[in-house]
CSV table of C-alpha atoms and ligand atoms in Angstrom, one decimal:
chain,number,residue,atom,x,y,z
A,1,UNK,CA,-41.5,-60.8,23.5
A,2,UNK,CA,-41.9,-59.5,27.4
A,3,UNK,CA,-43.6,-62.3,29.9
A,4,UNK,CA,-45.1,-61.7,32.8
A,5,UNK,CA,-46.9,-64.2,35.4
A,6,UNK,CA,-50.2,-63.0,37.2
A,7,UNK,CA,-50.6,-60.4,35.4
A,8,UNK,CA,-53.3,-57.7,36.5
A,9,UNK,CA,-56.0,-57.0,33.6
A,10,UNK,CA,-57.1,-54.3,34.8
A,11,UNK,CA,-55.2,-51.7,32.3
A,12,UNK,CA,-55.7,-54.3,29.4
A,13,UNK,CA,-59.6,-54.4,29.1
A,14,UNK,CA,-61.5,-51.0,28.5
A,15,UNK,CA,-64.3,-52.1,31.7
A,16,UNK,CA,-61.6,-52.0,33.8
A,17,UNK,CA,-62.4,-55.2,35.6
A,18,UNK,CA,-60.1,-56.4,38.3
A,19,UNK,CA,-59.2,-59.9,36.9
A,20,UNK,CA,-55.8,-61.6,36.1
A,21,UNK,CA,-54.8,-63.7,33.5
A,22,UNK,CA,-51.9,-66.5,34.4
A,23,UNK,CA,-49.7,-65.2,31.4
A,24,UNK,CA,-49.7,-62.6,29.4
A,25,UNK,CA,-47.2,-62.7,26.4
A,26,UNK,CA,-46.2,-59.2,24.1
A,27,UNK,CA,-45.7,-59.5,20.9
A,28,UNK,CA,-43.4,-56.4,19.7
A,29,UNK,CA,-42.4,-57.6,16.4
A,30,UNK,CA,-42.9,-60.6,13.6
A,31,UNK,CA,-40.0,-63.0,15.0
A,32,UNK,CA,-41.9,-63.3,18.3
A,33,UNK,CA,-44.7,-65.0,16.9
A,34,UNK,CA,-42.4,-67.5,14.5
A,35,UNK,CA,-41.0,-68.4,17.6
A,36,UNK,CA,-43.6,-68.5,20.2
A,37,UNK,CA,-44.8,-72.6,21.1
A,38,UNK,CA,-48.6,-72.7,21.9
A,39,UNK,CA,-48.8,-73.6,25.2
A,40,UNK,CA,-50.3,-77.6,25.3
A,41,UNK,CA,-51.7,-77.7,28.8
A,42,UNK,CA,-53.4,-74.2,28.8
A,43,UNK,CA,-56.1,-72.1,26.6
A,44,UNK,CA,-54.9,-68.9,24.8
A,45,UNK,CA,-56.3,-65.7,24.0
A,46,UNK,CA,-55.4,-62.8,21.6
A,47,UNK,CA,-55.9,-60.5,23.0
A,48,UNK,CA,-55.8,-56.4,21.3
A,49,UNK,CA,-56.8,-53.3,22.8
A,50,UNK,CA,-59.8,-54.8,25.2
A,51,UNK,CA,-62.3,-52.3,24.2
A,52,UNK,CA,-65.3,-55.5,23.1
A,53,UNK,CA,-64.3,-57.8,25.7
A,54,UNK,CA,-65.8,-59.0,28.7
A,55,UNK,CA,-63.6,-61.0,31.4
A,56,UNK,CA,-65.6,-62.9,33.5
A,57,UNK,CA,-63.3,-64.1,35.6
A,58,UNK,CA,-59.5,-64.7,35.7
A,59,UNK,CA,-57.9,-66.5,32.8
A,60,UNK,CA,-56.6,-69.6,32.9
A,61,UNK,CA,-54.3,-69.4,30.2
A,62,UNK,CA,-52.2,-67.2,28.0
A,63,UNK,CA,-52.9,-64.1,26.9
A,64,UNK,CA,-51.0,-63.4,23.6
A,65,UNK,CA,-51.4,-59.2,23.0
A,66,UNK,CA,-50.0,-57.8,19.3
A,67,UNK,CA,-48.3,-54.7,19.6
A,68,UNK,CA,-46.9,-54.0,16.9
A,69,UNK,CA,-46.5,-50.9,15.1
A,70,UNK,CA,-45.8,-48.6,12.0
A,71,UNK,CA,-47.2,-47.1,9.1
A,72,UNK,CA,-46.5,-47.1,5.4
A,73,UNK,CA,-48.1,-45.6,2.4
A,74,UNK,CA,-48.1,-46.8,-1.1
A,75,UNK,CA,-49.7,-44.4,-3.8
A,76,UNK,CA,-51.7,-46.9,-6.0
A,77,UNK,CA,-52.5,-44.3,-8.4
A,78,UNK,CA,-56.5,-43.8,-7.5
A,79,UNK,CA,-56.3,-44.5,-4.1
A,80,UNK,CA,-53.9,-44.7,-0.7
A,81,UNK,CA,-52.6,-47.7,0.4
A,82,UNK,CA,-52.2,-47.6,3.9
A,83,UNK,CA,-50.0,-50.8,5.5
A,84,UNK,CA,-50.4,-50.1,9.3
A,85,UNK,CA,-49.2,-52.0,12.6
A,86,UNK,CA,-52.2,-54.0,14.1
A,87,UNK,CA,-50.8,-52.1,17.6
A,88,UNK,CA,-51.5,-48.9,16.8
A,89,UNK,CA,-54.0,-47.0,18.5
A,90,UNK,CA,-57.1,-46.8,15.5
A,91,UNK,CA,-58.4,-43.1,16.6
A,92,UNK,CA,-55.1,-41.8,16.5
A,93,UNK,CA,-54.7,-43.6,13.1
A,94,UNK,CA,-57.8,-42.1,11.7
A,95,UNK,CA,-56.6,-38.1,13.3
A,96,UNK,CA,-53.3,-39.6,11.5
A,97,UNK,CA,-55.2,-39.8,8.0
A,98,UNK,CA,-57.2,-37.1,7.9
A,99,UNK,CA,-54.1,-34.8,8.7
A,100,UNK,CA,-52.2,-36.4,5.8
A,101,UNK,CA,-55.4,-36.1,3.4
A,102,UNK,CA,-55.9,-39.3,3.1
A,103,UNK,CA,-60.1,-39.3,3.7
A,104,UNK,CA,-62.5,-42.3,4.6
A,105,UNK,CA,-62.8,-43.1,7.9
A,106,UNK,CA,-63.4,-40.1,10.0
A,107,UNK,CA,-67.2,-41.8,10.4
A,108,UNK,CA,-65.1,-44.0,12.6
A,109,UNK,CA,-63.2,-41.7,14.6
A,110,UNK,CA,-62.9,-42.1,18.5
A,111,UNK,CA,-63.7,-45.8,18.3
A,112,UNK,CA,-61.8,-47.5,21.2
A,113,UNK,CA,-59.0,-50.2,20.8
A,114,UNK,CA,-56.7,-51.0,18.1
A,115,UNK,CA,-56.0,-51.2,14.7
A,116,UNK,CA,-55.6,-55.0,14.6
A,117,UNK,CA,-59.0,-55.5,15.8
A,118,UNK,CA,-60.6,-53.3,13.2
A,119,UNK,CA,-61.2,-56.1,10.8
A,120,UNK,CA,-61.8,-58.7,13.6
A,121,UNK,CA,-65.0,-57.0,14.8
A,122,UNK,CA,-65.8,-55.2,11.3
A,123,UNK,CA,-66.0,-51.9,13.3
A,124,UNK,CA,-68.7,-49.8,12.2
A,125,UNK,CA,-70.2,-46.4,13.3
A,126,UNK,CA,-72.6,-43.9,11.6
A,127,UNK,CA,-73.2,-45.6,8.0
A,128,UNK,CA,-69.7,-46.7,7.4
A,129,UNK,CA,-67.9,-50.1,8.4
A,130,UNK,CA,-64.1,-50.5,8.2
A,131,UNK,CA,-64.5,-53.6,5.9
A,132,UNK,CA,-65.3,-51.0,3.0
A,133,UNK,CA,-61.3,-50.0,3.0
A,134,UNK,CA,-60.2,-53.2,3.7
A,135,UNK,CA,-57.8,-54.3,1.1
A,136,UNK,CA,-55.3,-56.7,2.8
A,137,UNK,CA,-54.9,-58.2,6.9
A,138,UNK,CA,-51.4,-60.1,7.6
A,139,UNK,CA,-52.0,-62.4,10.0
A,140,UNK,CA,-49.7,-65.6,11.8
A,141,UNK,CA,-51.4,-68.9,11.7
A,142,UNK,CA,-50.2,-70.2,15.0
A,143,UNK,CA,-51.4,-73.4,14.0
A,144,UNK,CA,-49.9,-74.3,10.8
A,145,UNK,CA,-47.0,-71.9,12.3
A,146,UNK,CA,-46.9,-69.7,8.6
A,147,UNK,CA,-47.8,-66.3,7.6
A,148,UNK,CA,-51.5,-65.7,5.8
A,149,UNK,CA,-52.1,-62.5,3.6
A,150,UNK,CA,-55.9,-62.5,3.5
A,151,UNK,CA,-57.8,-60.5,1.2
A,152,UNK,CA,-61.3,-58.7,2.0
A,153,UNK,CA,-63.5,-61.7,0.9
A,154,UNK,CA,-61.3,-64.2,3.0
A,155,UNK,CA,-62.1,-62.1,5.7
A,156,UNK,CA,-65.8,-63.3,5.7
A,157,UNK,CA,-67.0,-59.6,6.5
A,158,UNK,CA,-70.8,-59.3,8.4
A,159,UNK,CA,-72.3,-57.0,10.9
A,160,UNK,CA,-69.8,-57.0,13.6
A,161,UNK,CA,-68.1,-59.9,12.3
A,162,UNK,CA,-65.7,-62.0,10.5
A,163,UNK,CA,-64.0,-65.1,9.8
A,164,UNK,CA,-61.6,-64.4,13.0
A,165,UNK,CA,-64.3,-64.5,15.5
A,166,UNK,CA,-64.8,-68.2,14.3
A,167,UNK,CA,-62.8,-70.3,11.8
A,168,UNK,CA,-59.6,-68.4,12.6
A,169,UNK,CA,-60.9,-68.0,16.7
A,170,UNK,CA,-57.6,-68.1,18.4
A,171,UNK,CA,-55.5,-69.8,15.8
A,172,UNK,CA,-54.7,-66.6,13.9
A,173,UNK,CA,-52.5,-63.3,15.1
A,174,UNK,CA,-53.5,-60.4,12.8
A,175,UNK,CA,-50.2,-58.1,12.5
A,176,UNK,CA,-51.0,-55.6,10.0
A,177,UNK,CA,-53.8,-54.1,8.2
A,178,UNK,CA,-54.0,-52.5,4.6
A,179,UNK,CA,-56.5,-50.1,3.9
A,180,UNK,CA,-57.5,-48.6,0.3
A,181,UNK,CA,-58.6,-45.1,0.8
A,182,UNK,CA,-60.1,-43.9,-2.4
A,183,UNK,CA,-58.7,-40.5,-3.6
A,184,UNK,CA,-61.9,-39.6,-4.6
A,185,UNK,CA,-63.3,-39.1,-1.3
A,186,UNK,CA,-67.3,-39.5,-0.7
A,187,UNK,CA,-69.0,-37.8,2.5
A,188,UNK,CA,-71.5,-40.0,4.1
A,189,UNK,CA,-73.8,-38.5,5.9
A,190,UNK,CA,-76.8,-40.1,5.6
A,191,UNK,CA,-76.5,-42.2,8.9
A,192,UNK,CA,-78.9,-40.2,12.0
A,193,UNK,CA,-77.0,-37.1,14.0
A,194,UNK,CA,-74.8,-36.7,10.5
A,195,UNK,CA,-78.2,-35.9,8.5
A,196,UNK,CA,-77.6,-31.9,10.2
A,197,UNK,CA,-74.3,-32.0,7.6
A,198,UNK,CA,-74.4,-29.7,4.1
A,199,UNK,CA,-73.5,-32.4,1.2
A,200,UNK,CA,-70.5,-30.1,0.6
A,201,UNK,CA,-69.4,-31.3,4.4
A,202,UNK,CA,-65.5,-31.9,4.4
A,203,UNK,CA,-64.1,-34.8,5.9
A,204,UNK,CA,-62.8,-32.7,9.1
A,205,UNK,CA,-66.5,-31.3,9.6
A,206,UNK,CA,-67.3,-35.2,9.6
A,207,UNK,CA,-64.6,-35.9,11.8
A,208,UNK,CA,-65.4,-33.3,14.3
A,209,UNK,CA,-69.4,-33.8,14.7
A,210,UNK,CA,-68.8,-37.7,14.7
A,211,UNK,CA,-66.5,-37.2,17.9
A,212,UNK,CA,-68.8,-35.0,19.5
A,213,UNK,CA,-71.9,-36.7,19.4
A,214,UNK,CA,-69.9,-39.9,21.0
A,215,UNK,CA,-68.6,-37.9,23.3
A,216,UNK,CA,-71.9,-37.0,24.0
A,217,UNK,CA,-73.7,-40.2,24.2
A,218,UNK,CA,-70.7,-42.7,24.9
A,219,UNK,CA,-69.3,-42.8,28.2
A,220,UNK,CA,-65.1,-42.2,27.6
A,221,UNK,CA,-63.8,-45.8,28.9
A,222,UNK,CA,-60.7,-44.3,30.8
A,223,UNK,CA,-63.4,-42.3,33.3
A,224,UNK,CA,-65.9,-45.0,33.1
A,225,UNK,CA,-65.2,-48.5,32.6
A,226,UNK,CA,-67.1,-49.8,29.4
A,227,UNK,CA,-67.5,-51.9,25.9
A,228,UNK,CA,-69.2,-49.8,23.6
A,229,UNK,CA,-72.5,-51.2,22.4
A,230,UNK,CA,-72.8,-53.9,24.6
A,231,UNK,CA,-75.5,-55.7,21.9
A,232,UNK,CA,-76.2,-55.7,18.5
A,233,UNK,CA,-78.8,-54.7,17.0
A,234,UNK,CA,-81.2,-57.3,16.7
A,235,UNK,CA,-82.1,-58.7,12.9
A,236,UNK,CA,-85.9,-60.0,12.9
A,237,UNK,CA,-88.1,-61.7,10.1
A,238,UNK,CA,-89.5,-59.1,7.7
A,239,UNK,CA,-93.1,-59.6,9.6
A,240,UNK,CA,-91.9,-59.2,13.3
A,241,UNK,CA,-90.8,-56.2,12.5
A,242,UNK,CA,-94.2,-55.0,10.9
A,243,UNK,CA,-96.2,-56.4,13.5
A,244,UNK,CA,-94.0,-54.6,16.3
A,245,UNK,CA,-94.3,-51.3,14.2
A,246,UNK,CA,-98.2,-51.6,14.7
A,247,UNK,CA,-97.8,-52.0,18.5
A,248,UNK,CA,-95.0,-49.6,18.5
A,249,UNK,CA,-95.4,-47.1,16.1
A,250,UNK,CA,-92.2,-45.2,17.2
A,251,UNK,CA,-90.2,-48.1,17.3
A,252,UNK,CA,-87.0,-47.3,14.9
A,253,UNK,CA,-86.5,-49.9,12.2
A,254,UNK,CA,-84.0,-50.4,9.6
A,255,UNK,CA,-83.5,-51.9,6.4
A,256,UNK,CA,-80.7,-54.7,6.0
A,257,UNK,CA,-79.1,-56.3,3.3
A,258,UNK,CA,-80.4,-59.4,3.7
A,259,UNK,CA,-84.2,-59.9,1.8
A,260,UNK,CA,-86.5,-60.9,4.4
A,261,UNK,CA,-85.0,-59.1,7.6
A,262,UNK,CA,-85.2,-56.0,9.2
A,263,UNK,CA,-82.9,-54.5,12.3
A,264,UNK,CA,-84.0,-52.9,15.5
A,265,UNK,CA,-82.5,-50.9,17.9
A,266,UNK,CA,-81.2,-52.5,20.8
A,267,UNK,CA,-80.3,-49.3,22.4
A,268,UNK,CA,-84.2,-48.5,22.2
A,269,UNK,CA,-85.3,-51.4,23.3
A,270,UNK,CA,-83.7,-51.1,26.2
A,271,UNK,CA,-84.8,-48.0,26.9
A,272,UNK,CA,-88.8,-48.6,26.4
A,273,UNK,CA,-88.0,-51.6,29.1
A,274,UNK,CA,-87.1,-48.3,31.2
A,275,UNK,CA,-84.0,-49.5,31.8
A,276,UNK,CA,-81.5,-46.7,31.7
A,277,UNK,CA,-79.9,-46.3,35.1
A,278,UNK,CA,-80.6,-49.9,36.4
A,279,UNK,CA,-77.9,-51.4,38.4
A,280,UNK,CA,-76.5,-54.7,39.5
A,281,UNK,CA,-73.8,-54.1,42.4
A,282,UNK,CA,-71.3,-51.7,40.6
A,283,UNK,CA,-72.9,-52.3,37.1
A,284,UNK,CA,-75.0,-49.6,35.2
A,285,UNK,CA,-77.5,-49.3,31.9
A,286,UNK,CA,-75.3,-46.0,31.0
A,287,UNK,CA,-77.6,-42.7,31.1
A,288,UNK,CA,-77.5,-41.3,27.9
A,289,UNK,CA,-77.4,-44.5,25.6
A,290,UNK,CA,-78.8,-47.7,27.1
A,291,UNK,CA,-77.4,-50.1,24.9
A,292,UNK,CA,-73.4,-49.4,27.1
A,293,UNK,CA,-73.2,-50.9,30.3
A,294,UNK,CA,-70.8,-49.2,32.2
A,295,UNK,CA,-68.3,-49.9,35.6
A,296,UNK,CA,-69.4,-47.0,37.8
A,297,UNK,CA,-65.9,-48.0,40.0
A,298,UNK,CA,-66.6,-51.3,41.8
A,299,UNK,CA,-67.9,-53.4,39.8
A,300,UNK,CA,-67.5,-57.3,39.6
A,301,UNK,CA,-67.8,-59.3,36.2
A,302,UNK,CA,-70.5,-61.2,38.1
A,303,UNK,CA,-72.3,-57.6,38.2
A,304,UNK,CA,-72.0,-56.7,34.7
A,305,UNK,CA,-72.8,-60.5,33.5
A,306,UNK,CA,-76.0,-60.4,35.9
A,307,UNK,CA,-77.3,-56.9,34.5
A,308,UNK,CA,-76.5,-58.5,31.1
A,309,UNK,CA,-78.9,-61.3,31.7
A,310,UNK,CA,-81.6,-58.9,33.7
A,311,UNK,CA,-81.6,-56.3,30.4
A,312,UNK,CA,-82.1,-59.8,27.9
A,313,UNK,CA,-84.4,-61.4,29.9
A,314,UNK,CA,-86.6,-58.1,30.3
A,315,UNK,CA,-86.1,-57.2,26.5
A,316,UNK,CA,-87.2,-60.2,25.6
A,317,UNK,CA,-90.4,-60.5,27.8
A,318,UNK,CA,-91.5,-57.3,26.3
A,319,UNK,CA,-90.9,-57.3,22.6
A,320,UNK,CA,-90.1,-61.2,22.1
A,321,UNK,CA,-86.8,-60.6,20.7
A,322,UNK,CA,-83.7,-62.0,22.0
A,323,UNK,CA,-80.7,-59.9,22.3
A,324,UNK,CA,-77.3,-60.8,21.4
A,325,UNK,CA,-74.3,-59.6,23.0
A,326,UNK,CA,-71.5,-57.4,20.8
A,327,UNK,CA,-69.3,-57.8,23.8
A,328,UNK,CA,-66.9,-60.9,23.9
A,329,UNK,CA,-67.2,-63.2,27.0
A,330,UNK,CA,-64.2,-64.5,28.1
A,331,UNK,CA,-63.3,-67.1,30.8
A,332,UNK,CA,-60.9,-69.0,32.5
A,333,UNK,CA,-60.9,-71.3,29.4
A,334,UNK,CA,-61.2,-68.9,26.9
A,335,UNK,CA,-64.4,-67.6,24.8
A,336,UNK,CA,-67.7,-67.8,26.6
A,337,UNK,CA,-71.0,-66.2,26.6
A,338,UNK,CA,-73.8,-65.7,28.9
A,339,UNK,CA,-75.9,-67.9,29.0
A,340,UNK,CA,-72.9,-70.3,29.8
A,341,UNK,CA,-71.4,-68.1,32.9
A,342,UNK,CA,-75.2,-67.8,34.9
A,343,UNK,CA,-75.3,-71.4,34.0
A,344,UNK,CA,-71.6,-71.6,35.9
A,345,UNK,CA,-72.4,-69.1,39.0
A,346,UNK,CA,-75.3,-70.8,39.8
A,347,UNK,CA,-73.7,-74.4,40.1
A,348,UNK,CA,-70.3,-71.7,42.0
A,349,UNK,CA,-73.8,-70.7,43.8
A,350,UNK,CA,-75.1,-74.2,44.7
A,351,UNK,CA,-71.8,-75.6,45.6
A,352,UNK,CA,-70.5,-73.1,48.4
A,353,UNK,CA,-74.5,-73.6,49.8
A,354,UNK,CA,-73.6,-77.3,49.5
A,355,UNK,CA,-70.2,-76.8,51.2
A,356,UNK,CA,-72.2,-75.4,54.2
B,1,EPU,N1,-82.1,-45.1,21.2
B,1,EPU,C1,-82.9,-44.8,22.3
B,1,EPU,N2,-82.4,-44.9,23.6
B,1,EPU,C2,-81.2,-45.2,23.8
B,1,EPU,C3,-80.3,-45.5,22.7
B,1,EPU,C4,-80.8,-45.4,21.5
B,1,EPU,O1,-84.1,-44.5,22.1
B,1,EPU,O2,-80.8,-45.2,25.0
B,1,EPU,C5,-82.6,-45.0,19.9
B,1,EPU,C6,-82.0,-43.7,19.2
B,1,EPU,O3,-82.8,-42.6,19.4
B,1,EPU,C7,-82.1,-44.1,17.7
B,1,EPU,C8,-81.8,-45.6,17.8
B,1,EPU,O4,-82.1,-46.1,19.1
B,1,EPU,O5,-83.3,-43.9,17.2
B,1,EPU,C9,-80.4,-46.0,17.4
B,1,EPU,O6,-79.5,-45.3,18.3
B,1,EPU,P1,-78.0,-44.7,17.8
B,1,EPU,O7,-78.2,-44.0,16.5
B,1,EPU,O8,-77.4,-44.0,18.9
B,1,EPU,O9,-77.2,-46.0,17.5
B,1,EPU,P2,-77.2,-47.5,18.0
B,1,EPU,O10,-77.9,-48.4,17.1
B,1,EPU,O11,-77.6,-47.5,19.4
B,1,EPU,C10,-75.0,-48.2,16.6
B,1,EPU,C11,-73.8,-48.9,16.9
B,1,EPU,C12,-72.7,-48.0,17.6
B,1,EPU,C13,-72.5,-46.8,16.7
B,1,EPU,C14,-73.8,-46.1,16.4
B,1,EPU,C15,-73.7,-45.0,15.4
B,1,EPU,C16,-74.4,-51.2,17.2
B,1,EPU,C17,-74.6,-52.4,18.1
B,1,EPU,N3,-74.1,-50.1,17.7
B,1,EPU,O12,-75.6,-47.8,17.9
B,1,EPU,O13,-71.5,-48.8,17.7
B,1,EPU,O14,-71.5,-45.9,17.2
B,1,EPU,O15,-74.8,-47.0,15.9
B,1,EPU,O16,-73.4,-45.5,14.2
B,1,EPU,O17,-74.5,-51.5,16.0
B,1,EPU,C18,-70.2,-50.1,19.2
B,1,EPU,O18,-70.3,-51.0,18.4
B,1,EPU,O19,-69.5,-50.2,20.3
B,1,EPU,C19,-70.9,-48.8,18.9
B,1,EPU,C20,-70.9,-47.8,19.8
């Protein structure tokens, strides 16, 4: 395990915000965490590749980061398992797979961040979500200080979710993921830009047009600091949605699994509000897709937590729907969100008036 004091995040979170976290604590193989003591006196943070979080402001704490890696597969007669190391880079995992034959998730290629964080966030990306392949995550229960094997219903699977981003919030250290590639691979390509695909489309044809349109419409993280979707897509009553389609005939909505409920899309939400290219200090609405906000060099947190808040609050005025952010807040104590930090820069606000 390497320690280091002070340590500048700004390499270790994909916006590429100048903060610092007191400790930061690498986790290079299985032993580390058996022996690691939770610090008593401080919060802690897993942290894996940085690519949903938001740091608000410098941690208070320590920052625990998995990095370990490897691969092994098992042939399990119809399908691949696929045991990899929850530090290892996930687009290069998924060039990896395709390049052995083993087909499934090229609708997720060039997602940021790591394989350990797949099943955290339930990654998802033109019709497919990685919970689909799930079959097995390892994880260290710093708590109970013993080794879990979850299955894919333990996980707790939703939209952008899963059991780690609450029961197991901070107490569990995902290590290793399995995934259970079929053998008998099925193209999806019913999800938007993928429609232009023959159904005879191989999985490298998939692969290739799913990385260019992102490369299109995302901005790439290491030229211009960013989260990915910085919302989700909103999930409104059934009769919202029909009376918004009335006022807003164009307005894209989707079905969901849940009876009752449709989605919208945040992205063109924002954009009605006519917010693409709005900016807070150093913070953006990204250009081509409005639902990134981006780090156009100098940003602070404060600027992207502000143009957070000015997107909501317009969003909601116009359509009455509240948006939720994808993007993980973090501050000095650990997980926040936004309405918390404008709650805590406006007391920051009122105090140095105060101190006057
Ligand atoms: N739209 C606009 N203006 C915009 C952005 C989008 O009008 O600025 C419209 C599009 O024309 C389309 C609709 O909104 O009709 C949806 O847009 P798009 O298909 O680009 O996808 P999205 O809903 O904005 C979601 C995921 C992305 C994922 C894409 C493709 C969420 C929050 N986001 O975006 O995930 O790559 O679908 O599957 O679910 C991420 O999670 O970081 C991420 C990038």
């Amino acid at each position: 395990m390497y320690i280091s004091s002070q340590q500048s995040l700004v390499s270790f979170n994909s916006f590429a915000l100048n903060v610092t976290a007191q400790q930061l604590a690498v986790v290079t193989c299985e032993a580390d965490l058996e022996q690691f003591e939770l610090p008593q006196d401080k919060p802690h943070f897993i942290l894996a590749g940085g690519s949903n979080l938001l740091f608000c402001e410098n941690f208070d704490g320590v920052l625990l980061k998995p990095e370990l890696t490897g691969k092994e597969v098992i042939d399990d007669g119809d399908a691949w398992l696929i045991r990899v190391g929850a530090g290892e880079n996930w687009h290069e995992f998924v060039t990896w797979c395709l390049a052995q034959g083993y087909f499934g998730l090229e609708n997720l290629a060039l997602i940021p961040g790591c394989v350990g964080a797949t099943p955290v966030q339930n990654i998802g990306a033109y019709g497919v979500e990685v919970k689909d392949f799930i079959e097995q995550v390892k994880a260290f229960d710093l708590t109970q200080r013993q080794w879990q094997w979850m299955s894919k219903d333990d996980c707790q699977f939703g939209y952008r979710d899963s059991v780690f981003k609450h029961a197991f919030k901070d107490s569990h250290v995902i290590v290793e993921v399995t995934y259970r590639l079929p053998k008998q691979w099925q193209p999806v390509i019913s999800y938007g830009d993928l429609k232009a695909l023959t159904p005879s489309a191989s999985a490298s044809e998939i692969y290739d047009l799913v990385c260019q349109v992102r490369s299109q419409k995302l901005p790439d993280p290491s030229e211009l600091g960013n989260a990915g979707s910085f919302f989700k897509n909103p999930a409104v009553p059934e009769a919202q949605a029909q009376a918004l389609a009335i006022a807003y005939p164009d307005m894209p909505i989707y079905d969901t699994a849940i009876a009752g409920q449709k989605k919208l899309a945040a992205g063109w939400l924002i954009d009605q509000c006519g917010l693409k290219g709005r900016k807070v200090g150093g913070a953006q609405v990204h250009q081509q897709q409005a639902l990134v906000l981006v780090n156009t060099g100098a940003a602070s947190a404060k600027d992207v937590v502000e143009l957070a808040w000015l997107v909501r609050t317009q969003v909601a005025e116009r359509f009455g729907v509240l948006l939720e952010h994808e993007v993980r807040f973090i501050g000095a104590q650990g997980e926040t969100n936004l309405d918390e930090m404008m709650l805590k820069y406006e007391h920051q606000a009122l105090e140095a008036e105060c101190g006057e």
